[in-house]
């Protein structure tokens, strides 16, 4: 094998790249700070992913992709941060937490989403106590009878609204 191909991020894009790279005999190195599956890993149902017309949970999709990449020989560095990416002529150096440095001709960036917070300083006092970033079905019950506001968009906000509506007085 040649030099590794660092894949930064283990969401659906990073996992797909790991499967394809490692299945072609490349030395795929996946670096992930948080968790396998990224934001998609917390989704209760994904129905628009290639090959799963009836849908599956984000956690199941992530686990299947992780196992498939691992079987093909991908290496995973989990709960590790990338501290730097330096480009020099035809080579990159990726600095990873713990002092690891990886030199490569190619780096794949699949870093996913980072949640933006409302620019309202007073909300910081209520973070985790009335103001939440992200929602899961298991957390919805705590809002039984309450009025809930969902700020945001896309699939995650829609799913949160659906789960919260089962318990909240209004969403």
CSV table of C-alpha atoms in Angstrom, one decimal:
chain,number,residue,atom,x,y,z
A,1,UNK,CA,0.0,0.0,0.0
A,2,UNK,CA,1.0,3.6,-0.6
A,3,UNK,CA,0.7,6.5,1.8
A,4,UNK,CA,-2.6,6.7,3.7
A,5,UNK,CA,-5.6,8.7,2.6
A,6,UNK,CA,-6.8,10.6,5.7
A,7,UNK,CA,-10.6,10.9,5.7
A,8,UNK,CA,-11.5,13.6,8.2
A,9,UNK,CA,-15.0,12.9,9.5
A,10,UNK,CA,-17.0,9.7,10.0
A,11,UNK,CA,-20.5,10.9,8.9
A,12,UNK,CA,-22.1,9.4,5.9
A,13,UNK,CA,-19.7,11.1,3.4
A,14,UNK,CA,-16.6,10.1,5.3
A,15,UNK,CA,-17.8,6.5,5.8
A,16,UNK,CA,-18.7,6.2,2.2
A,17,UNK,CA,-15.3,7.5,1.2
A,18,UNK,CA,-13.7,5.0,3.6
A,19,UNK,CA,-15.7,2.1,2.0
A,20,UNK,CA,-14.8,3.1,-1.5
A,21,UNK,CA,-11.1,3.9,-0.8
A,22,UNK,CA,-10.4,0.8,1.2
A,23,UNK,CA,-12.3,-1.5,-1.2
A,24,UNK,CA,-10.0,-0.2,-3.9
A,25,UNK,CA,-6.9,-1.1,-1.8
A,26,UNK,CA,-6.1,2.3,-0.6
A,27,UNK,CA,-4.9,2.8,3.0
A,28,UNK,CA,-8.0,4.7,4.4
A,29,UNK,CA,-7.5,6.4,7.7
A,30,UNK,CA,-10.7,7.8,9.2
A,31,UNK,CA,-10.3,10.5,11.9
A,32,UNK,CA,-13.4,11.4,13.9
A,33,UNK,CA,-13.8,13.7,16.9
A,34,UNK,CA,-17.3,12.9,18.0
A,35,UNK,CA,-19.1,9.8,17.0
A,36,UNK,CA,-19.5,7.5,14.0
A,37,UNK,CA,-22.4,8.6,11.8
A,38,UNK,CA,-22.2,12.3,12.6
A,39,UNK,CA,-25.5,14.2,12.7
A,40,UNK,CA,-27.1,11.5,10.5
A,41,UNK,CA,-26.3,9.0,13.3
A,42,UNK,CA,-28.9,10.6,15.6
A,43,UNK,CA,-31.7,10.5,13.0
A,44,UNK,CA,-34.5,8.1,13.8
A,45,UNK,CA,-35.3,7.5,10.1
A,46,UNK,CA,-33.4,8.2,6.9
A,47,UNK,CA,-35.4,7.3,3.8
A,48,UNK,CA,-33.5,9.1,1.1
A,49,UNK,CA,-30.2,7.2,1.3
A,50,UNK,CA,-29.2,5.1,-1.8
A,51,UNK,CA,-30.3,1.5,-1.4
A,52,UNK,CA,-32.7,1.9,1.6
A,53,UNK,CA,-36.0,2.9,0.0
A,54,UNK,CA,-37.9,1.9,3.2
A,55,UNK,CA,-35.4,3.7,5.4
A,56,UNK,CA,-33.3,2.9,8.4
A,57,UNK,CA,-32.1,4.7,11.5
A,58,UNK,CA,-29.1,6.9,11.2
A,59,UNK,CA,-27.4,4.7,13.9
A,60,UNK,CA,-28.0,1.6,11.8
A,61,UNK,CA,-26.7,3.3,8.6
A,62,UNK,CA,-23.6,4.4,10.4
A,63,UNK,CA,-22.9,1.0,12.0
A,64,UNK,CA,-23.3,-0.8,8.7
A,65,UNK,CA,-21.0,1.7,6.9
A,66,UNK,CA,-18.4,1.4,9.7
A,67,UNK,CA,-18.4,-2.4,9.6
A,68,UNK,CA,-18.2,-2.4,5.8
A,69,UNK,CA,-15.2,0.0,5.8
A,70,UNK,CA,-13.5,-2.0,8.6
A,71,UNK,CA,-13.9,-5.3,6.7
A,72,UNK,CA,-12.2,-3.7,3.7
A,73,UNK,CA,-9.3,-2.6,5.9
A,74,UNK,CA,-10.0,1.0,6.8
A,75,UNK,CA,-8.4,2.2,10.1
A,76,UNK,CA,-10.3,4.4,12.5
A,77,UNK,CA,-9.0,7.0,15.0
A,78,UNK,CA,-12.0,7.9,17.1
A,79,UNK,CA,-12.4,10.7,19.6
A,80,UNK,CA,-9.4,12.4,18.0
A,81,UNK,CA,-9.1,16.0,16.9
A,82,UNK,CA,-7.4,17.3,13.8
A,83,UNK,CA,-5.2,20.2,14.9
A,84,UNK,CA,-3.8,21.2,11.6
A,85,UNK,CA,-3.6,20.6,7.9
A,86,UNK,CA,-0.5,21.8,6.1
A,87,UNK,CA,-0.2,21.8,2.3
A,88,UNK,CA,3.3,21.7,0.9
A,89,UNK,CA,3.7,21.3,-2.9
A,90,UNK,CA,2.3,17.9,-3.7
A,91,UNK,CA,1.9,16.6,-0.1
A,92,UNK,CA,-0.3,17.3,2.9
A,93,UNK,CA,0.6,16.9,6.6
A,94,UNK,CA,-2.4,16.2,8.9
A,95,UNK,CA,-1.7,16.9,12.6
A,96,UNK,CA,-3.9,14.8,14.9
A,97,UNK,CA,-4.4,15.0,18.6
A,98,UNK,CA,-2.0,12.8,20.6
A,99,UNK,CA,1.0,14.0,18.5
A,100,UNK,CA,0.2,11.9,15.4
A,101,UNK,CA,1.2,13.4,12.1
A,102,UNK,CA,0.2,11.8,8.8
A,103,UNK,CA,1.7,12.7,5.4
A,104,UNK,CA,-0.5,12.1,2.4
A,105,UNK,CA,-0.9,13.1,-1.2
A,106,UNK,CA,-4.7,13.3,-0.8
A,107,UNK,CA,-7.0,14.3,2.1
A,108,UNK,CA,-10.8,13.9,2.1
A,109,UNK,CA,-12.7,16.4,4.1
A,110,UNK,CA,-16.1,15.2,5.3
A,111,UNK,CA,-16.4,17.3,8.4
A,112,UNK,CA,-20.2,17.6,8.5
A,113,UNK,CA,-22.3,20.0,10.4
A,114,UNK,CA,-21.6,22.2,13.4
A,115,UNK,CA,-24.6,23.7,15.1
A,116,UNK,CA,-24.9,27.4,15.0
A,117,UNK,CA,-26.3,29.1,18.1
A,118,UNK,CA,-28.7,32.0,18.2
A,119,UNK,CA,-26.8,35.3,18.7
A,120,UNK,CA,-28.7,36.1,21.8
A,121,UNK,CA,-26.3,36.4,24.8
A,122,UNK,CA,-29.0,35.9,27.4
A,123,UNK,CA,-29.7,32.4,26.1
A,124,UNK,CA,-26.4,31.1,27.4
A,125,UNK,CA,-27.8,31.1,31.0
A,126,UNK,CA,-30.5,28.7,29.9
A,127,UNK,CA,-28.3,26.3,27.8
A,128,UNK,CA,-29.4,22.8,28.9
A,129,UNK,CA,-32.1,24.2,31.2
A,130,UNK,CA,-34.9,25.4,28.9
A,131,UNK,CA,-32.7,26.0,25.7
A,132,UNK,CA,-31.5,22.9,23.9
A,133,UNK,CA,-29.5,22.4,20.7
A,134,UNK,CA,-30.7,19.2,19.1
A,135,UNK,CA,-33.5,16.9,20.2
A,136,UNK,CA,-34.1,13.1,20.2
A,137,UNK,CA,-37.2,11.1,20.7
A,138,UNK,CA,-36.1,9.9,24.1
A,139,UNK,CA,-35.9,13.5,25.3
A,140,UNK,CA,-39.4,14.6,24.0
A,141,UNK,CA,-41.4,13.2,27.0
A,142,UNK,CA,-39.9,15.8,29.4
A,143,UNK,CA,-41.8,18.5,27.5
A,144,UNK,CA,-45.3,16.9,28.2
A,145,UNK,CA,-47.9,19.7,28.4
A,146,UNK,CA,-45.3,22.5,27.6
A,147,UNK,CA,-45.2,25.0,24.8
A,148,UNK,CA,-42.1,24.3,22.7
A,149,UNK,CA,-40.4,26.4,20.0
A,150,UNK,CA,-38.2,24.8,17.4
A,151,UNK,CA,-35.7,27.2,15.8
A,152,UNK,CA,-33.9,25.8,12.8
A,153,UNK,CA,-34.6,24.0,9.6
A,154,UNK,CA,-34.0,20.9,7.5
A,155,UNK,CA,-34.6,17.3,8.4
A,156,UNK,CA,-33.4,17.5,12.0
A,157,UNK,CA,-35.7,20.3,12.9
A,158,UNK,CA,-38.7,18.6,11.3
A,159,UNK,CA,-38.0,15.4,13.1
A,160,UNK,CA,-37.6,17.2,16.4
A,161,UNK,CA,-41.0,18.9,15.9
A,162,UNK,CA,-42.7,15.6,15.1
A,163,UNK,CA,-41.3,13.9,18.2
A,164,UNK,CA,-42.0,16.9,20.5
A,165,UNK,CA,-45.6,17.2,19.1
A,166,UNK,CA,-46.4,13.8,20.7
A,167,UNK,CA,-46.0,15.3,24.2
A,168,UNK,CA,-46.0,19.1,24.1
A,169,UNK,CA,-49.1,21.2,24.3
A,170,UNK,CA,-47.9,23.2,21.3
A,171,UNK,CA,-44.9,23.2,19.0
